[in-house]
Coordinates of C-alpha atoms in Angstrom, one line a residue:
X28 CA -80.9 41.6 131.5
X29 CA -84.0 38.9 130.0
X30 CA -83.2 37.6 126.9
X31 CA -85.4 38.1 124.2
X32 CA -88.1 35.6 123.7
X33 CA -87.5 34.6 120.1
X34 CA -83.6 33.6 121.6
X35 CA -85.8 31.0 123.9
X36 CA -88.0 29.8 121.2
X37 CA -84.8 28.9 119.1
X38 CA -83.1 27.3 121.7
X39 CA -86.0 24.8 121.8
X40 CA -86.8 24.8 118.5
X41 CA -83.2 23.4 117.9
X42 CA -83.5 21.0 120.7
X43 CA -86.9 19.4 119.0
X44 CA -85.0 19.9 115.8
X45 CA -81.9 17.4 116.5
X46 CA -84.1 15.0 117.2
X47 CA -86.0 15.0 114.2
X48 CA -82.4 15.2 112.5
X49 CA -81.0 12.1 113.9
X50 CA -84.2 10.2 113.1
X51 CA -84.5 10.8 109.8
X52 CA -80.7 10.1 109.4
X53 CA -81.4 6.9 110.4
X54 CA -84.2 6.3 108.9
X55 CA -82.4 6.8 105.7
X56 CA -79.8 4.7 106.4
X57 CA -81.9 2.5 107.2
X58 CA -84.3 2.9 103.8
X59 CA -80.9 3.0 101.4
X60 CA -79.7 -0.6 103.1
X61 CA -83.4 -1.8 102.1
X62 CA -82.6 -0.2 99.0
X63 CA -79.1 -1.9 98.3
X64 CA -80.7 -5.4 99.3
X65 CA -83.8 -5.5 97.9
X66 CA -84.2 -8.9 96.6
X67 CA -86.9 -8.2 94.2
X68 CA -88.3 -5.0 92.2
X69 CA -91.4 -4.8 94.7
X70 CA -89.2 -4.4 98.0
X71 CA -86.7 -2.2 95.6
X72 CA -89.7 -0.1 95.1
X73 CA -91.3 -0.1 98.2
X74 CA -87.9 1.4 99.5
X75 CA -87.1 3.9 97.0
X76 CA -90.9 5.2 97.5
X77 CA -90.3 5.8 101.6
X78 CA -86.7 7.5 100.9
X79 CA -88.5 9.7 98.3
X80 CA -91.2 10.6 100.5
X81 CA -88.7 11.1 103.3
X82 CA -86.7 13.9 100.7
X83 CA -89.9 15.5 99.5
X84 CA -89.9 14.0 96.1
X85 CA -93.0 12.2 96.4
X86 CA -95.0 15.9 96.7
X87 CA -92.8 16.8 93.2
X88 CA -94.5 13.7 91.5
X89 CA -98.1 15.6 92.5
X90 CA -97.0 18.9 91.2
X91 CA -99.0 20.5 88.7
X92 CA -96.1 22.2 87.2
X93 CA -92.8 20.9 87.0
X94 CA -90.9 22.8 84.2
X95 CA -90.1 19.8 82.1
X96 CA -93.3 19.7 80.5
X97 CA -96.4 21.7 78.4
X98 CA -98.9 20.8 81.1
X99 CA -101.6 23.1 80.3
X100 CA -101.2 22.1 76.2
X101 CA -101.2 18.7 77.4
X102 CA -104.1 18.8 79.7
X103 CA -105.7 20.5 76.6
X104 CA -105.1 17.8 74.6
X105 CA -106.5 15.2 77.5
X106 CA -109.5 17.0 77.5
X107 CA -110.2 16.9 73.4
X108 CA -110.0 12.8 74.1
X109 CA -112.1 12.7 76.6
X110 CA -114.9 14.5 74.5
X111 CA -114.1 12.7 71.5
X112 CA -114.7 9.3 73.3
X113 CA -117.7 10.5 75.1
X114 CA -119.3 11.6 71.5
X115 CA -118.1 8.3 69.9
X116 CA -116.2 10.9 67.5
X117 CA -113.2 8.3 66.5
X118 CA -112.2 10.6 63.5
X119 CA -111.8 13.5 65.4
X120 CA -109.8 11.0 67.7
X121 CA -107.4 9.9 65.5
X122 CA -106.6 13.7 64.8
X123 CA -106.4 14.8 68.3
X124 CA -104.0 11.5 69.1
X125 CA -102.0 12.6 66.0
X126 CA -101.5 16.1 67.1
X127 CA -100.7 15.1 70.7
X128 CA -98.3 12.2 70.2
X129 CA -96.7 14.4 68.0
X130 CA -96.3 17.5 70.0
X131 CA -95.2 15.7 73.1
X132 CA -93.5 12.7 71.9
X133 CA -89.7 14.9 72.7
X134 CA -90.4 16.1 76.1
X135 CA -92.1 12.4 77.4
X136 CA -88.6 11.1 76.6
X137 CA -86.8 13.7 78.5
X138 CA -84.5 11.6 80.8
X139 CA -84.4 14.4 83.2
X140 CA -87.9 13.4 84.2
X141 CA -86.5 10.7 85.5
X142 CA -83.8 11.9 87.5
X143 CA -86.1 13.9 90.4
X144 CA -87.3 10.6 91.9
X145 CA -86.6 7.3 92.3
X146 CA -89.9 5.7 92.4
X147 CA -90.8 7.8 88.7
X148 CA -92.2 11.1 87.2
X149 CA -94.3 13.6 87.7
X150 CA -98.2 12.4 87.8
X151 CA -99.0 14.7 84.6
X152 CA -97.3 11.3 82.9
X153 CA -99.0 8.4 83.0
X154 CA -102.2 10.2 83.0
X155 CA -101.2 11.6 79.7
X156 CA -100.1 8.1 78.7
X157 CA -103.0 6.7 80.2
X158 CA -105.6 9.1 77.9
X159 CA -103.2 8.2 74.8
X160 CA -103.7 4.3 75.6
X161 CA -107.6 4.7 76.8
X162 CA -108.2 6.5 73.3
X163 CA -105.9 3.8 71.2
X164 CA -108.4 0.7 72.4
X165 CA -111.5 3.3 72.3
X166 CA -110.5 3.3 68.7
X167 CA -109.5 -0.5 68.1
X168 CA -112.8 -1.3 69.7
X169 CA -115.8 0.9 68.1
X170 CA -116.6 1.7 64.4
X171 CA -115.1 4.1 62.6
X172 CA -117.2 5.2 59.4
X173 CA -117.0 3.9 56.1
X174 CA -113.8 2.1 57.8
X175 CA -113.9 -1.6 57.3
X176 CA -112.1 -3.9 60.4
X177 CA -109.5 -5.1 57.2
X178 CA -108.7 -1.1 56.7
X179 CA -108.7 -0.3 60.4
X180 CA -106.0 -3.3 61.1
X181 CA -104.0 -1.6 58.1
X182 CA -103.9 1.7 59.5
X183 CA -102.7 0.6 63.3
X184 CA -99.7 -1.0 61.1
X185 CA -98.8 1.6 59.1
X186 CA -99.3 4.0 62.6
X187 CA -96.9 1.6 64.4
X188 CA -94.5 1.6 61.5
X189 CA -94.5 5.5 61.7
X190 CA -94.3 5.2 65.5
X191 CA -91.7 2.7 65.8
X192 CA -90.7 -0.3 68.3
X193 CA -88.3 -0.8 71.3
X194 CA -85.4 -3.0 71.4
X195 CA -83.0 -4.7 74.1
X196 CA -80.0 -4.4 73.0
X197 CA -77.0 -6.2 74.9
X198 CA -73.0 -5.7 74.6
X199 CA -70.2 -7.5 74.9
X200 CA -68.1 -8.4 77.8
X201 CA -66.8 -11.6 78.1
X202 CA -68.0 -12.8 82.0
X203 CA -69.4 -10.0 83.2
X204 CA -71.7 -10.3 80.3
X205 CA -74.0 -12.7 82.6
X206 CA -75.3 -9.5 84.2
X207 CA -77.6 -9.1 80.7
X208 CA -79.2 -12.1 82.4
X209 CA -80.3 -10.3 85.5
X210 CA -81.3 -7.3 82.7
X211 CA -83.5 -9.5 80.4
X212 CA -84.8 -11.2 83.5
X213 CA -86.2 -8.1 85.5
X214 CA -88.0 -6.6 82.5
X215 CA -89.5 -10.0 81.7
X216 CA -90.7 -9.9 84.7
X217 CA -92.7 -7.0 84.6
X218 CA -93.9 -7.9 81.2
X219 CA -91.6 -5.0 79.6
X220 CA -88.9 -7.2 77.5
X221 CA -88.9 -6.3 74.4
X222 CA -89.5 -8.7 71.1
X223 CA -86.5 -7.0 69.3
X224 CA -83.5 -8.1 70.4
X225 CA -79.6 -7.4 69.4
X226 CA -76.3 -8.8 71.4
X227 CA -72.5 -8.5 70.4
X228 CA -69.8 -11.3 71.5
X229 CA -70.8 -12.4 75.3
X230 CA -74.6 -10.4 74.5
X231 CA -75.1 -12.4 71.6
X232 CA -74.8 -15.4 73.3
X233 CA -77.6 -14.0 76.3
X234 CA -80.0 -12.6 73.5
X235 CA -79.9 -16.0 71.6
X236 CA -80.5 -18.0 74.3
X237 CA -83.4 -16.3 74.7
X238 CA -84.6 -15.6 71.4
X239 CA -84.3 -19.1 70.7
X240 CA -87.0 -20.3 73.0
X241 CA -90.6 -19.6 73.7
X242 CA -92.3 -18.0 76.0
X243 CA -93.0 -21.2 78.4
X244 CA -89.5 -22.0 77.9
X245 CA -87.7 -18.5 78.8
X246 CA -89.7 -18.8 81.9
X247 CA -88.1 -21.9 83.0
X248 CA -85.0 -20.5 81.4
X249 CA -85.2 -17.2 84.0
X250 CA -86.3 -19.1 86.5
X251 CA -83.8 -22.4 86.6
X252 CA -80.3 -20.8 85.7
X253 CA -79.1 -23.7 87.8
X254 CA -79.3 -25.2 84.0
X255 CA -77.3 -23.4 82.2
X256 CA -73.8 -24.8 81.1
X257 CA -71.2 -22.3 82.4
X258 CA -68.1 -23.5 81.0
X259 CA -67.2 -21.4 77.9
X260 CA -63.5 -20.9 78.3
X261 CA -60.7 -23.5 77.7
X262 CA -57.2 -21.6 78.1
X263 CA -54.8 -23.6 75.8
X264 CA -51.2 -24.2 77.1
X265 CA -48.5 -21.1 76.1
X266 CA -47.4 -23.8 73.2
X267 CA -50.6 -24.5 71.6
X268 CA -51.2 -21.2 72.2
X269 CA -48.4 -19.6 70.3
X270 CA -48.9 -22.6 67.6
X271 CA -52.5 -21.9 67.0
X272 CA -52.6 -18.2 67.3
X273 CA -55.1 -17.8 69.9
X274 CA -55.2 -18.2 73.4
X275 CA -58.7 -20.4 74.1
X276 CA -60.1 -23.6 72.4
X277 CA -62.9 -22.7 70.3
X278 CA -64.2 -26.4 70.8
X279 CA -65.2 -25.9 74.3
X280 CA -66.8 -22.7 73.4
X281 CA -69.0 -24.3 70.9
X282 CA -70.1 -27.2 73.5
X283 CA -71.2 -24.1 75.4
X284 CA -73.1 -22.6 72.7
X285 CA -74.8 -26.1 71.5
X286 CA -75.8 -26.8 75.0
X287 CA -77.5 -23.6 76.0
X288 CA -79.1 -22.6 72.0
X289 CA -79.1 -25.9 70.3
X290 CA -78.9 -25.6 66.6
X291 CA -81.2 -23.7 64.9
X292 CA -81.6 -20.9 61.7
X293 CA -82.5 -17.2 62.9
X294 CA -85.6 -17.8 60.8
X295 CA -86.3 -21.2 62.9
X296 CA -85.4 -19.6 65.8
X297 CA -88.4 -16.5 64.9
X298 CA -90.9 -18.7 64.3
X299 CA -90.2 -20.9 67.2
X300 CA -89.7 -17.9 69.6
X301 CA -92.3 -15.2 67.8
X302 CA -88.5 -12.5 69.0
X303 CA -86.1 -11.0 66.4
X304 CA -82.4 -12.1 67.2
X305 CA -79.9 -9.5 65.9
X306 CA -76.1 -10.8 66.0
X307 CA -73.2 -8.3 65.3
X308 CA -70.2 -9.8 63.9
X309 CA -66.8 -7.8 62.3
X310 CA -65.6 -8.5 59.3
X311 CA -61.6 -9.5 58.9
X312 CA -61.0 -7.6 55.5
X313 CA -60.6 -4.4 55.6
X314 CA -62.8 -4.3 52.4
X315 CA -66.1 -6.2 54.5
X316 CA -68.2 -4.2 55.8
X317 CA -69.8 -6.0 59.6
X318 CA -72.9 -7.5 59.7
X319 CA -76.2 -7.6 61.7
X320 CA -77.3 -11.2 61.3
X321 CA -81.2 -11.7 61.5
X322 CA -84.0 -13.7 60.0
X323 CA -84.5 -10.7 57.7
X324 CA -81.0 -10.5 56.4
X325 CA -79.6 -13.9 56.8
X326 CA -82.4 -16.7 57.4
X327 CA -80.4 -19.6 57.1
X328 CA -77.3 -18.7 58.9
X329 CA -77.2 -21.1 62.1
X330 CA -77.4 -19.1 65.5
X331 CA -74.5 -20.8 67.4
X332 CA -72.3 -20.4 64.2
X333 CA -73.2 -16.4 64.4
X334 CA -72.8 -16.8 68.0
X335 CA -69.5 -18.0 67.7
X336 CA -68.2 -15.5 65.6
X337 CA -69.8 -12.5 67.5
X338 CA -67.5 -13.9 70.5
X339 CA -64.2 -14.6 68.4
X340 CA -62.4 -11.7 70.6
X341 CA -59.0 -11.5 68.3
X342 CA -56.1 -13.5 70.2
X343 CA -58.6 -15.5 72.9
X344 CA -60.5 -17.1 70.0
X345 CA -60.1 -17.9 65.6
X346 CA -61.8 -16.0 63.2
X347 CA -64.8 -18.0 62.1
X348 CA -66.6 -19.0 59.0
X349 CA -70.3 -18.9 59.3
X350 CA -72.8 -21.6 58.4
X351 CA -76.4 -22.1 56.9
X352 CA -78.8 -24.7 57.3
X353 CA -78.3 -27.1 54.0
X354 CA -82.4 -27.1 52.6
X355 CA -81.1 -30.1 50.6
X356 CA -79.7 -32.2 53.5
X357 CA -81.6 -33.2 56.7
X358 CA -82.2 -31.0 59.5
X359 CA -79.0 -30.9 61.2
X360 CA -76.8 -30.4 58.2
X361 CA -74.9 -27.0 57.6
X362 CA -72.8 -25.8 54.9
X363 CA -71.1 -22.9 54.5
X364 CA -72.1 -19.5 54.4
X365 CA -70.1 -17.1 52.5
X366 CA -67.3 -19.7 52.5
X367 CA -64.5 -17.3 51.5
X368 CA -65.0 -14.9 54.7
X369 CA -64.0 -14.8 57.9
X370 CA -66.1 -13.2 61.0
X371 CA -64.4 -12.1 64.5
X372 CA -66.2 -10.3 67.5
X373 CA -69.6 -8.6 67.2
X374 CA -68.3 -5.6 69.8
X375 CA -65.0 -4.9 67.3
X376 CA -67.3 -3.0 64.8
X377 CA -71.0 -2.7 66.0
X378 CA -71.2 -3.4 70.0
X379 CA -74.5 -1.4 69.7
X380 CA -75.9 -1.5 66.1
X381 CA -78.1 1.2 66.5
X382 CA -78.2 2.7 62.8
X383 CA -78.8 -0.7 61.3
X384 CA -81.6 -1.6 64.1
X385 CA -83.6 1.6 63.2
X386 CA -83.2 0.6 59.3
X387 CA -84.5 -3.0 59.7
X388 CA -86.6 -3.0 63.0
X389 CA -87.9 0.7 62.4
X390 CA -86.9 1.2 66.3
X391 CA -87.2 4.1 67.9
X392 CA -86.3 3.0 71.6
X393 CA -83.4 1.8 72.5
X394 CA -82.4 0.3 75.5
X395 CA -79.3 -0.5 76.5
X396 CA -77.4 -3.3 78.7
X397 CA -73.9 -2.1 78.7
X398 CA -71.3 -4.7 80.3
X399 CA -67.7 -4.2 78.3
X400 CA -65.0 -3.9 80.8
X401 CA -63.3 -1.2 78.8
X402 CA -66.1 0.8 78.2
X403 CA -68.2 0.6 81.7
X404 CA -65.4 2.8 83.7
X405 CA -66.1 5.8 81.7
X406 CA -70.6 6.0 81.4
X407 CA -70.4 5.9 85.3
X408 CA -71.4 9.4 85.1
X409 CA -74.2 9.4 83.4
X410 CA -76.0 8.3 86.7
X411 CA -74.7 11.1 88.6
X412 CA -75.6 15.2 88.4
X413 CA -73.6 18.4 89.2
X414 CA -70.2 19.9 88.6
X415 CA -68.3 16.4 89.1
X416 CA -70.1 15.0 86.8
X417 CA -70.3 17.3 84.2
X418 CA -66.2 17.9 84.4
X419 CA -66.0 13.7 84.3
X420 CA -68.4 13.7 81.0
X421 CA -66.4 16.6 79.6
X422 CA -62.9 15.1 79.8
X423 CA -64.3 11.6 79.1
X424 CA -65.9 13.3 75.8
X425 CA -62.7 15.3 74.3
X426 CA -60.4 12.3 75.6
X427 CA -62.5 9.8 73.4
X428 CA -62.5 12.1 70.5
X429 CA -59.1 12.7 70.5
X430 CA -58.3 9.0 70.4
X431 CA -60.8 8.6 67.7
X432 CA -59.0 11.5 65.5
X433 CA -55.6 9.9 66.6
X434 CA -56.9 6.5 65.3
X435 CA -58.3 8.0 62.0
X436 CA -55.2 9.6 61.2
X437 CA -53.2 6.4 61.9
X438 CA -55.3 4.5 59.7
X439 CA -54.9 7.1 57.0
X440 CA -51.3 6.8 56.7
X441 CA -49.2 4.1 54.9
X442 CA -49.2 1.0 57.6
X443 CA -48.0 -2.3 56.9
X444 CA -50.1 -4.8 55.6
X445 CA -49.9 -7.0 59.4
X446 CA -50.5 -3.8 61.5
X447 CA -53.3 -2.0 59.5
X448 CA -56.1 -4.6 60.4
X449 CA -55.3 -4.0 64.4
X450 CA -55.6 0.1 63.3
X451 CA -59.0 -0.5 61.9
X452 CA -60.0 -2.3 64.7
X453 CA -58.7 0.0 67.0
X454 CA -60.2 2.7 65.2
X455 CA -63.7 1.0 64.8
X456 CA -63.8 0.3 68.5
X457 CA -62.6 4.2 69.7
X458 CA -65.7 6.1 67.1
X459 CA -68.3 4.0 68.1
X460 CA -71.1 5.0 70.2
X461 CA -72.1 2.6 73.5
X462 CA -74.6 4.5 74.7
X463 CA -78.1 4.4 73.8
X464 CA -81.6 5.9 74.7
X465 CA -81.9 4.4 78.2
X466 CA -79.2 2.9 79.7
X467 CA -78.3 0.2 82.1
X468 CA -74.4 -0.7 83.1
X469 CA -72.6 -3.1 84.6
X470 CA -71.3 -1.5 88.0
X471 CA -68.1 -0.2 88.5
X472 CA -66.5 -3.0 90.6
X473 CA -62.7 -3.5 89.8
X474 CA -62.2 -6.5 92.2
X475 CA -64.4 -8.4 89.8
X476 CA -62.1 -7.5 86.8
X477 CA -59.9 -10.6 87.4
X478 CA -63.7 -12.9 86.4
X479 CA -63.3 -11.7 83.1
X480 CA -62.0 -14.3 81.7
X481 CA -62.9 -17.2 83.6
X482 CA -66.0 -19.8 83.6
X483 CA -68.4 -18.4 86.8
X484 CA -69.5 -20.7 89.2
X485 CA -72.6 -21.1 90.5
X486 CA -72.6 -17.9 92.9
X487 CA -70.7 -16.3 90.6
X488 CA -73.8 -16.9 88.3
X489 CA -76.1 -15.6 90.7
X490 CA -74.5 -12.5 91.9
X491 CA -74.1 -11.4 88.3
X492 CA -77.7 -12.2 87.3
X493 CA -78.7 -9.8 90.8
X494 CA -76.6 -6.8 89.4
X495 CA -78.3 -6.9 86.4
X496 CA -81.4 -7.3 88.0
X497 CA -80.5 -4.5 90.8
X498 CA -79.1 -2.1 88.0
X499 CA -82.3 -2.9 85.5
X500 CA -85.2 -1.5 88.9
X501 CA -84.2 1.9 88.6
X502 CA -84.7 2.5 85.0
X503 CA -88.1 0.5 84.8
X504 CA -90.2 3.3 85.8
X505 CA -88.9 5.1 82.8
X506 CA -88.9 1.8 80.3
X507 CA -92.3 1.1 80.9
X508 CA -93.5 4.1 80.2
X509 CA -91.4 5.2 77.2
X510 CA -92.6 1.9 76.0
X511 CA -96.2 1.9 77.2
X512 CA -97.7 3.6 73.5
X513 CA -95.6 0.4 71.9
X514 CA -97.2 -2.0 73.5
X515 CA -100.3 -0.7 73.0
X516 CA -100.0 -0.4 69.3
X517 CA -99.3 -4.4 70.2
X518 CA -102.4 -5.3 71.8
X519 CA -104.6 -3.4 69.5
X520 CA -103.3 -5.3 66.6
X521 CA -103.3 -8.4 68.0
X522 CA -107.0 -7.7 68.7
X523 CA -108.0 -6.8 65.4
X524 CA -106.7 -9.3 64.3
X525 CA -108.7 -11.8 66.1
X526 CA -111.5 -10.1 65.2
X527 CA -110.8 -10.1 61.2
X528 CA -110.2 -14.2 61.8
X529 CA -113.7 -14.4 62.9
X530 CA -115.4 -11.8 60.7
X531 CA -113.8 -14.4 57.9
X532 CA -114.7 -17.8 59.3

């Protein structure tokens, strides 16, 4: 009996079919090796680009419609700028950008827009963003009626303040703490680092290293980390250890700190740098509350002094006592800054000071460089999808909360005077958050675990600065566009204010 003839077409269709298969497979193995050593973002892109076109995602970025978004209110709103431009109508403008930024500020910073492709979003996107920044210079650049250059210059303020700012923000983690080079240094790179800048304990000492240089000189800074002293740690013998109380010398940590950010105010450092240097440090009353140190809250206060305390991890290093540039003496003298406290690490209390960063900085983007040993084996997950992940976010969620209620009750109850400062740290440290609005985190490696504590060498240096740099490329697509109306609002008041220095001379 003949077979039928669709049982012969199948037969070769899955004979052309294997084929195909085994191609693709390696083909993707292939792309994802490109992937995992990509030396720089433009390879790292040109690689995720091929493995989403080889999965279909690059026809989801061209889709009109993707679910995630108001495209037809959106395009609406595209249109109404378009016209507004092409009648030189810049009140109407302003009203129509209003309207839109508003109505679709929520759904741009949907992270799940993100999480289709590797290369970026849907198209809808940047041309959205691309209309909102068109329309922004349209404005800073042609006359508005009755509206003097003085008046427009005030309202782009008053619009960014409304709008907010980014900020980098940078965590602790003794060693692996280096990676927040490899962070700082990709987004420099594409021209996306931001001018806000916070770091606890081993953070601190990246963000005020570069925070305390100019633009000229963090290149050569990125560039040449050959240069940087790398010998922070001095382990003191079991004796001197059990005599002084802590286990490193805080004198090798402050040649470390002197030799990489010399000595210099916050408010030195800001006008030297044109950045805003935020340092957390934890207070060792129970009474104190912690501080973010800044030009704004503390000029004076010498960076490697707030350094030094942001890095005082209880038991590996003293408390410390902060210090101020003396205006009566010359300019290295220091004297005491609130002589009768005491200041341990930044990360005890406020790892990520993001309620105190949206007070001062009016910031309304945080990005995140998380790197604390303890905390990086449970965020994992928030790079993955599906049931696993859910389940691991779930029990990672009520397991932190329980310790956190645990803690409170703990600290509630009559403790002895010795034990109840360890509870409030405990406590401070379990109720915190450590995530922020986009993160980046140290991978999960535990053979690297036992670098904690020691001074890196050279390639230990350079492979930390490459994870930061190969965890930063994913997230870039996403940063520069959640950041691309921000910078914007930059540029257009640096331009008016050019032009308001020659309408006066």
């Amino acid at each position: 009996m003949q077979s039928p003839a669709w049982i012969g077409y199948g037969e070769a269709m899955n004979q052309k079919t294997e084929p195909t298969s085994k191609h693709n497979a390696r083909t993707r193995k292939q792309l994802q090796k490109e992937l995992e050593q990509a030396q720089d973002y433009e390879q790292w892109l040109a690689a995720a680009t091929a493995l989403d076109d080889l999965d279909g995602k690059l026809a989801w970025r061209e889709q009109a419609e993707t679910g995630m978004l108001h495209e037809s209110l959106m395009r609406q709103h595209m249109a109404s700028m378009q016209q507004c431009r092409a009648n030189t109508d810049t009140r109407r403008l302003i009203r129509v950008l209003q309207e839109s930024l508003y109505r679709h500020l929520g759904e741009l910073s949907n992270p799940e827009l993100y999480s289709v492709a590797r290369s970026g979003t849907n198209r809808l996107v940047q041309e959205f963003l691309s209309e909102v920044e068109t329309s922004m210079e349209f404005i800073c650049s042609h006359p508005i009626p009755e509206v003097s250059t003085a008046r427009k210059l005030e309202m782009f303020r008053d619009a960014e303040r409304v709008y907010g700012r980014p900020a980098l923000m940078l965590s602790g983690g003794a060693a692996f703490g280096i990676y927040h080079l490899g962070v700082a240094r990709a987004l420099w790179r594409q021209n996306l680092l931001p001018d806000v800048i916070a770091g606890s304990s081993m953070g601190a000492v990246v963000a005020a290293a570069i925070c305390t240089r100019n633009n000229q000189e963090v290149t050569e800074f990125f560039e040449h980390p050959e240069h940087i002293h790398l010998q922070a740690f001095r382990w003191l013998g079991i004796r001197d250890g059990l005599r002084e109380g802590h286990a490193m010398d805080p004198r090798q940590l402050q040649e470390h700190l002197l030799a990489n950010l010399g000595s210099v105010s916050f408010k030195e450092a800001h006008d030297h740098s044109g950045r805003t240097l935020n340092i957390s440090v934890s207070p060792t009353r129970t009474q104190q509350k912690p501080r973010l140190l800044n030009w704004l809250s503390s000029p004076e206060v010498l960076v490697d002094s707030a350094v030094m305390a942001s890095c005082a991890v209880p038991g590996i290093f003293p408390p410390v006592t902060l210090q101020a540039r003396d205006a009566s003496g010359g300019p290295n003298s220091s004297v005491p800054y609130m002589p009768t406290e005491r200041w341990i690490d930044g990360s005890v209390h406020g790892d990520l000071p993001l309620m105190r960063m949206a007070r001062l900085h009016n910031v309304n983007k945080t990005i995140v460089s998380q790197a604390n040993p303890h905390v990086v084996p449970f965020i994992t997950h928030h790079d993955e999808s599906g049931l696993k992940a859910w389940a691991k976010q779930a029990a990672v969620s009520l397991a932190h909360g329980q310790l956190a209620t645990a803690l409170k009750l703990t600290r509630q109850s009559p403790t002895p005077g010795l034990i109840r400062p360890l509870i409030e740290q405990a406590h401070a440290m379990a109720s915190q958050q450590y995530l922020g609005d986009i993160n980046i985190h140290f991978p999960l490696r535990p053979s690297l675990y036992r670098k904690v504590l020691a001074n890196p060498s050279t390639e230990d240096l350079d492979m930390f600065i490459q994870l930061g740099e190969q965890a930063t490329w994913p997230r870039l697509a996403m940063i520069k566009d959640q950041t691309r109306i921000s910078r914007a609002f930059d540029r257009c008041i640096r331009g008016l204010e050019k032009v308001l220095e020659k309408e006066s001379a």
